[in-house]
Amino acid sequence: MARVFEGQFIGGRSSTRRMFRDLNPADGSVWAEVPDCGRAEAAAAIEAAQAAFAEWSALPFTKRAHYLEKAAEIFEKRKMEIVEALQAEGGGWFGKGMFETGYTVEVFRAAAASVWQPTGEVLPSEYGKVSMAVRRPMGVVSVISPWNFPCILSSRGFAFPLAAGNTIVLKPSEETPYCGGLLFAEVFEEAGLPKGVFNVVTCSRDNVQEVGDELIEHPYVKGVSFTGSTAVGRQVAAKAGAHLKKCCVELGGKDSLIVCDDADMERATQAANFGSFMHQGQICMSVEKVLVHEKIYDDFLKKFVERAKKLKVGDPTKSKEHIIGPLINDKQVGKVREQLEDAIAKGAKVALGGKVEGRFVEPTILTGVTPDMKLYQDETFGPVVPVIPFRTDEEAIQIANDTEYGLSAGVMTRDEARGLAIVNKLETGNCHINCSSVNDEPHVPFGGFKASGVGKHGGRWSLETFTETRWITLDRGGRPFPPMF
């Protein structure tokens, strides 16, 4: 039986008459009925956040941290219940849910700890002034989060700005309105967070445009955090820029795993398997090109296929053995099928998989992929990956950089100096030697180059993004004014 979430969280609990259906992607059943807000509700949420800002920002930083610590405790207590929701609402396997819930707890704890970090500097002054660069919260920050890791990517967007003294309006994806939004409202309500400090606006696809525009354009909104596709991110950044608002956008990727000829084969095939197929490849930093030195290409391909063949496809709510769950919706399935068919029509060969049944796509490994194929250039966001040979490190770097994106990468080699030499020529915001491109921690600077985004989430970099820097001086040296004045 479907859940019904009648309450909206705008300045505390409120109600709305309009609802929309939240579907289980595995079987298309209705998992929940969720409030369907429009521009008016978005504006009300922003106004509630603005009204709460003065008191929240003036609260001692230790007390703000305590609310986040309490939220971490509540989230951890509800862990298994949340894992079930992530599986049913988002289509993720059990292990992904366990990782996501555990990580989100640490996001809250890292954000709470961040308030004890230095938030300013004392600068030298030629005139004997006490010269300070200080930071202060901006005001209302709107957070627009995606469906693929709804708990992590929502909490990452709001936790650090909240700790810094900003108030929040969160709009989760219409695909995961509970795990990405209403869940956090419940947690903060239980934690006793003052009303209006944290607000959630859920809406159907029909209302996304008007709600999103309000969350960017409303004059009370001072900063925008967006995680999602590059196409939408360009629009968000352009609209925020038109209003001279700070914006942090973390977007798509076409990430490579470079496997050198001296790589540990076991480690390399495991990194490729995890990086390509974790959560059906629906991760912005998924491995979307495996580049393998020609000397070890045949051996690597054989062992990669053997490892990927063991991943079981199926409804993750039915069995913990089902590692490859459904893609999030039919539109995403269509995109993956289009890339797959285009590649095969242009000469690519299927080394493993290739079958699409409903929203389930087998782990698929292709060879013979060339730059004229959509699979080579466009983000896939599905469990389909090409294995491409290279002769020299320079050629691998060229192939890895041959994309508009620049989010993450991995380099597999026993020679760390060689790995660093490759990394230093890659056009990515993140890179990992002897690990997959899929890496994140709450306190690190996470963000991409080129079409993968602008700005950084995580740790003190979130604080830099979502606070304003001011210069303040105390004149103690008696700096003279020109005598004619």
PDB file of N, CA and C in Angstrom, residues 404-465:
ATOM      1  N   GLU A 404      33.668  17.132 -23.305  1.00  0.00           N
ATOM      2  CA  GLU A 404      33.346  18.445 -22.737  1.00  0.00           C
ATOM      3  C   GLU A 404      33.350  18.406 -21.211  1.00  0.00           C
ATOM      4  N   TYR A 405      33.289  17.201 -20.639  1.00  0.00           N
ATOM      5  CA  TYR A 405      33.201  17.060 -19.190  1.00  0.00           C
ATOM      6  C   TYR A 405      34.575  17.017 -18.537  1.00  0.00           C
ATOM      7  N   GLY A 406      34.596  17.186 -17.215  1.00  0.00           N
ATOM      8  CA  GLY A 406      35.853  17.118 -16.487  1.00  0.00           C
ATOM      9  C   GLY A 406      35.620  16.927 -15.005  1.00  0.00           C
ATOM     10  N   LEU A 407      34.947  15.830 -14.647  1.00  0.00           N
ATOM     11  CA  LEU A 407      34.594  15.643 -13.238  1.00  0.00           C
ATOM     12  C   LEU A 407      35.628  14.806 -12.486  1.00  0.00           C
ATOM     13  N   SER A 408      35.782  13.538 -12.863  1.00  0.00           N
ATOM     14  CA  SER A 408      36.649  12.651 -12.089  1.00  0.00           C
ATOM     15  C   SER A 408      37.399  11.704 -13.021  1.00  0.00           C
ATOM     16  N   ALA A 409      38.341  10.981 -12.454  1.00  0.00           N
ATOM     17  CA  ALA A 409      39.112   9.999 -13.224  1.00  0.00           C
ATOM     18  C   ALA A 409      39.822   9.073 -12.262  1.00  0.00           C
ATOM     19  N   GLY A 410      40.258   7.926 -12.781  1.00  0.00           N
ATOM     20  CA  GLY A 410      41.075   7.000 -12.018  1.00  0.00           C
ATOM     21  C   GLY A 410      42.259   6.562 -12.858  1.00  0.00           C
ATOM     22  N   VAL A 411      43.399   6.317 -12.218  1.00  0.00           N
ATOM     23  CA  VAL A 411      44.604   5.848 -12.910  1.00  0.00           C
ATOM     24  C   VAL A 411      45.150   4.656 -12.134  1.00  0.00           C
ATOM     25  N   MET A 412      45.286   3.512 -12.821  1.00  0.00           N
ATOM     26  CA  MET A 412      45.761   2.291 -12.181  1.00  0.00           C
ATOM     27  C   MET A 412      47.205   2.030 -12.616  1.00  0.00           C
ATOM     28  N   THR A 413      48.131   2.113 -11.674  1.00  0.00           N
ATOM     29  CA  THR A 413      49.550   1.867 -11.951  1.00  0.00           C
ATOM     30  C   THR A 413      50.274   1.571 -10.641  1.00  0.00           C
ATOM     31  N   ARG A 414      51.296   0.729 -10.713  1.00  0.00           N
ATOM     32  CA  ARG A 414      52.115   0.473  -9.522  1.00  0.00           C
ATOM     33  C   ARG A 414      53.131   1.598  -9.296  1.00  0.00           C
ATOM     34  N   ASP A 415      53.323   2.446 -10.305  1.00  0.00           N
ATOM     35  CA  ASP A 415      54.308   3.529 -10.245  1.00  0.00           C
ATOM     36  C   ASP A 415      53.577   4.833  -9.922  1.00  0.00           C
ATOM     37  N   GLU A 416      53.647   5.254  -8.671  1.00  0.00           N
ATOM     38  CA  GLU A 416      52.903   6.447  -8.271  1.00  0.00           C
ATOM     39  C   GLU A 416      53.395   7.699  -8.978  1.00  0.00           C
ATOM     40  N   ALA A 417      54.691   7.776  -9.264  1.00  0.00           N
ATOM     41  CA  ALA A 417      55.219   8.935  -9.990  1.00  0.00           C
ATOM     42  C   ALA A 417      54.599   9.000 -11.388  1.00  0.00           C
ATOM     43  N   ARG A 418      54.462   7.850 -12.027  1.00  0.00           N
ATOM     44  CA  ARG A 418      53.815   7.791 -13.338  1.00  0.00           C
ATOM     45  C   ARG A 418      52.344   8.200 -13.218  1.00  0.00           C
ATOM     46  N   GLY A 419      51.697   7.706 -12.170  1.00  0.00           N
ATOM     47  CA  GLY A 419      50.300   8.062 -11.952  1.00  0.00           C
ATOM     48  C   GLY A 419      50.115   9.557 -11.767  1.00  0.00           C
ATOM     49  N   LEU A 420      50.991  10.176 -10.967  1.00  0.00           N
ATOM     50  CA  LEU A 420      50.894  11.623 -10.747  1.00  0.00           C
ATOM     51  C   LEU A 420      51.182  12.401 -12.024  1.00  0.00           C
ATOM     52  N   ALA A 421      52.105  11.908 -12.835  1.00  0.00           N
ATOM     53  CA  ALA A 421      52.414  12.584 -14.103  1.00  0.00           C
ATOM     54  C   ALA A 421      51.182  12.581 -15.019  1.00  0.00           C
ATOM     55  N   ILE A 422      50.445  11.472 -15.022  1.00  0.00           N
ATOM     56  CA  ILE A 422      49.213  11.395 -15.817  1.00  0.00           C
ATOM     57  C   ILE A 422      48.142  12.307 -15.216  1.00  0.00           C
ATOM     58  N   VAL A 423      47.963  12.208 -13.911  1.00  0.00           N
ATOM     59  CA  VAL A 423      46.938  13.008 -13.221  1.00  0.00           C
ATOM     60  C   VAL A 423      47.116  14.496 -13.502  1.00  0.00           C
ATOM     61  N   ASN A 424      48.350  14.959 -13.488  1.00  0.00           N
ATOM     62  CA  ASN A 424      48.616  16.383 -13.654  1.00  0.00           C
ATOM     63  C   ASN A 424      48.271  16.901 -15.045  1.00  0.00           C
ATOM     64  N   LYS A 425      48.015  15.992 -15.982  1.00  0.00           N
ATOM     65  CA  LYS A 425      47.625  16.405 -17.328  1.00  0.00           C
ATOM     66  C   LYS A 425      46.147  16.145 -17.617  1.00  0.00           C
ATOM     67  N   LEU A 426      45.437  15.591 -16.659  1.00  0.00           N
ATOM     68  CA  LEU A 426      44.010  15.334 -16.849  1.00  0.00           C
ATOM     69  C   LEU A 426      43.189  16.563 -16.478  1.00  0.00           C
ATOM     70  N   GLU A 427      42.160  16.837 -17.264  1.00  0.00           N
ATOM     71  CA  GLU A 427      41.309  18.018 -17.061  1.00  0.00           C
ATOM     72  C   GLU A 427      40.085  17.652 -16.237  1.00  0.00           C
ATOM     73  N   THR A 428      40.347  17.223 -14.998  1.00  0.00           N
ATOM     74  CA  THR A 428      39.258  16.821 -14.111  1.00  0.00           C
ATOM     75  C   THR A 428      39.419  17.465 -12.742  1.00  0.00           C
ATOM     76  N   GLY A 429      38.297  17.700 -12.078  1.00  0.00           N
ATOM     77  CA  GLY A 429      38.345  18.293 -10.745  1.00  0.00           C
ATOM     78  C   GLY A 429      38.799  17.314  -9.679  1.00  0.00           C
ATOM     79  N   ASN A 430      38.616  16.017  -9.936  1.00  0.00           N
ATOM     80  CA  ASN A 430      38.985  14.974  -8.981  1.00  0.00           C
ATOM     81  C   ASN A 430      39.731  13.882  -9.738  1.00  0.00           C
ATOM     82  N   CYS A 431      40.685  13.255  -9.094  1.00  0.00           N
ATOM     83  CA  CYS A 431      41.381  12.139  -9.726  1.00  0.00           C
ATOM     84  C   CYS A 431      41.961  11.236  -8.656  1.00  0.00           C
ATOM     85  N   HIS A 432      41.958   9.917  -8.925  1.00  0.00           N
ATOM     86  CA  HIS A 432      42.316   8.948  -7.897  1.00  0.00           C
ATOM     87  C   HIS A 432      43.263   7.897  -8.479  1.00  0.00           C
ATOM     88  N   ILE A 433      44.440   7.823  -7.898  1.00  0.00           N
ATOM     89  CA  ILE A 433      45.437   6.855  -8.352  1.00  0.00           C
ATOM     90  C   ILE A 433      45.212   5.536  -7.624  1.00  0.00           C
ATOM     91  N   ASN A 434      45.109   4.471  -8.406  1.00  0.00           N
ATOM     92  CA  ASN A 434      44.856   3.120  -7.916  1.00  0.00           C
ATOM     93  C   ASN A 434      43.507   2.988  -7.227  1.00  0.00           C
ATOM     94  N   CYS A 435      42.544   3.718  -7.762  1.00  0.00           N
ATOM     95  CA  CYS A 435      41.163   3.579  -7.300  1.00  0.00           C
ATOM     96  C   CYS A 435      40.230   4.012  -8.429  1.00  0.00           C
ATOM     97  N   SER A 436      38.964   3.745  -8.244  1.00  0.00           N
ATOM     98  CA  SER A 436      37.954   4.116  -9.225  1.00  0.00           C
ATOM     99  C   SER A 436      37.735   5.623  -9.251  1.00  0.00           C
ATOM    100  N   SER A 437      37.119   6.097 -10.311  1.00  0.00           N
ATOM    101  CA  SER A 437      36.732   7.510 -10.375  1.00  0.00           C
ATOM    102  C   SER A 437      35.623   7.824  -9.378  1.00  0.00           C
ATOM    103  N   VAL A 438      34.932   6.790  -8.890  1.00  0.00           N
ATOM    104  CA  VAL A 438      33.840   6.986  -7.922  1.00  0.00           C
ATOM    105  C   VAL A 438      34.433   7.071  -6.528  1.00  0.00           C
ATOM    106  N   ASN A 439      34.610   8.286  -6.045  1.00  0.00           N
ATOM    107  CA  ASN A 439      35.181   8.548  -4.721  1.00  0.00           C
ATOM    108  C   ASN A 439      34.588   9.834  -4.174  1.00  0.00           C
ATOM    109  N   ASP A 440      34.317   9.844  -2.903  1.00  0.00           N
ATOM    110  CA  ASP A 440      33.852  11.075  -2.259  1.00  0.00           C
ATOM    111  C   ASP A 440      34.002  10.920  -0.748  1.00  0.00           C
ATOM    112  N   GLU A 441      34.225  12.035  -0.072  1.00  0.00           N
ATOM    113  CA  GLU A 441      34.216  12.093   1.390  1.00  0.00           C
ATOM    114  C   GLU A 441      33.623  13.441   1.781  1.00  0.00           C
ATOM    115  N   PRO A 442      32.965  13.518   2.939  1.00  0.00           N
ATOM    116  CA  PRO A 442      32.223  14.738   3.277  1.00  0.00           C
ATOM    117  C   PRO A 442      33.057  16.006   3.378  1.00  0.00           C
ATOM    118  N   HIS A 443      34.341  15.879   3.734  1.00  0.00           N
ATOM    119  CA  HIS A 443      35.146  17.054   4.048  1.00  0.00           C
ATOM    120  C   HIS A 443      36.048  17.504   2.910  1.00  0.00           C
ATOM    121  N   VAL A 444      35.971  16.857   1.736  1.00  0.00           N
ATOM    122  CA  VAL A 444      36.906  17.162   0.647  1.00  0.00           C
ATOM    123  C   VAL A 444      36.270  18.129  -0.356  1.00  0.00           C
ATOM    124  N   PRO A 445      37.110  18.811  -1.172  1.00  0.00           N
ATOM    125  CA  PRO A 445      36.556  19.713  -2.194  1.00  0.00           C
ATOM    126  C   PRO A 445      36.068  18.914  -3.396  1.00  0.00           C
ATOM    127  N   PHE A 446      34.761  18.823  -3.570  1.00  0.00           N
ATOM    128  CA  PHE A 446      34.201  18.026  -4.661  1.00  0.00           C
ATOM    129  C   PHE A 446      33.564  18.927  -5.708  1.00  0.00           C
ATOM    130  N   GLY A 447      34.030  18.789  -6.941  1.00  0.00           N
ATOM    131  CA  GLY A 447      33.474  19.552  -8.051  1.00  0.00           C
ATOM    132  C   GLY A 447      34.296  19.306  -9.293  1.00  0.00           C
ATOM    133  N   GLY A 448      33.779  19.755 -10.432  1.00  0.00           N
ATOM    134  CA  GLY A 448      34.432  19.449 -11.689  1.00  0.00           C
ATOM    135  C   GLY A 448      34.927  20.660 -12.450  1.00  0.00           C
ATOM    136  N   PHE A 449      35.579  20.377 -13.568  1.00  0.00           N
ATOM    137  CA  PHE A 449      36.024  21.389 -14.515  1.00  0.00           C
ATOM    138  C   PHE A 449      35.104  21.353 -15.738  1.00  0.00           C
ATOM    139  N   LYS A 450      35.299  22.301 -16.631  1.00  0.00           N
ATOM    140  CA  LYS A 450      34.606  22.343 -17.926  1.00  0.00           C
ATOM    141  C   LYS A 450      33.093  22.200 -17.730  1.00  0.00           C
ATOM    142  N   ALA A 451      32.452  21.321 -18.487  1.00  0.00           N
ATOM    143  CA  ALA A 451      30.994  21.196 -18.417  1.00  0.00           C
ATOM    144  C   ALA A 451      30.526  20.381 -17.215  1.00  0.00           C
ATOM    145  N   SER A 452      31.451  20.016 -16.335  1.00  0.00           N
ATOM    146  CA  SER A 452      31.066  19.268 -15.132  1.00  0.00           C
ATOM    147  C   SER A 452      30.742  20.169 -13.956  1.00  0.00           C
ATOM    148  N   GLY A 453      30.842  21.488 -14.130  1.00  0.00           N
ATOM    149  CA  GLY A 453      30.345  22.347 -13.073  1.00  0.00           C
ATOM    150  C   GLY A 453      31.250  23.491 -12.678  1.00  0.00           C
ATOM    151  N   VAL A 454      30.734  24.264 -11.731  1.00  0.00           N
ATOM    152  CA  VAL A 454      31.430  25.434 -11.188  1.00  0.00           C
ATOM    153  C   VAL A 454      31.235  25.434  -9.680  1.00  0.00           C
ATOM    154  N   GLY A 455      32.312  25.646  -8.940  1.00  0.00           N
ATOM    155  CA  GLY A 455      32.217  25.684  -7.487  1.00  0.00           C
ATOM    156  C   GLY A 455      32.516  24.335  -6.863  1.00  0.00           C
ATOM    157  N   LYS A 456      32.625  24.333  -5.533  1.00  0.00           N
ATOM    158  CA  LYS A 456      32.960  23.109  -4.800  1.00  0.00           C
ATOM    159  C   LYS A 456      31.988  22.897  -3.646  1.00  0.00           C
ATOM    160  N   HIS A 457      31.585  21.628  -3.483  1.00  0.00           N
ATOM    161  CA  HIS A 457      30.885  21.205  -2.275  1.00  0.00           C
ATOM    162  C   HIS A 457      31.877  20.504  -1.362  1.00  0.00           C
ATOM    163  N   GLY A 458      31.553  20.447  -0.078  1.00  0.00           N
ATOM    164  CA  GLY A 458      32.350  19.682   0.860  1.00  0.00           C
ATOM    165  C   GLY A 458      33.232  20.520   1.755  1.00  0.00           C
ATOM    166  N   GLY A 459      33.194  20.224   3.057  1.00  0.00           N
ATOM    167  CA  GLY A 459      34.102  20.826   4.018  1.00  0.00           C
ATOM    168  C   GLY A 459      34.163  22.341   3.964  1.00  0.00           C
ATOM    169  N   ARG A 460      35.373  22.872   4.147  1.00  0.00           N
ATOM    170  CA  ARG A 460      35.526  24.327   4.169  1.00  0.00           C
ATOM    171  C   ARG A 460      35.245  24.957   2.812  1.00  0.00           C
ATOM    172  N   TRP A 461      35.280  24.131   1.745  1.00  0.00           N
ATOM    173  CA  TRP A 461      34.983  24.676   0.426  1.00  0.00           C
ATOM    174  C   TRP A 461      33.499  24.999   0.295  1.00  0.00           C
ATOM    175  N   SER A 462      32.639  24.245   0.964  1.00  0.00           N
ATOM    176  CA  SER A 462      31.220  24.604   1.030  1.00  0.00           C
ATOM    177  C   SER A 462      31.034  25.904   1.794  1.00  0.00           C
ATOM    178  N   LEU A 463      31.809  26.071   2.859  1.00  0.00           N
ATOM    179  CA  LEU A 463      31.708  27.306   3.643  1.00  0.00           C
ATOM    180  C   LEU A 463      32.155  28.506   2.808  1.00  0.00           C
ATOM    181  N   GLU A 464      33.197  28.325   2.002  1.00  0.00           N
ATOM    182  CA  GLU A 464      33.645  29.413   1.139  1.00  0.00           C
ATOM    183  C   GLU A 464      32.583  29.753   0.096  1.00  0.00           C
ATOM    184  N   THR A 465      31.919  28.717  -0.422  1.00  0.00           N
ATOM    185  CA  THR A 465      30.911  28.934  -1.455  1.00  0.00           C
ATOM    186  C   THR A 465      29.675  29.625  -0.903  1.00  0.00           C
TER     187      THR A 465
END
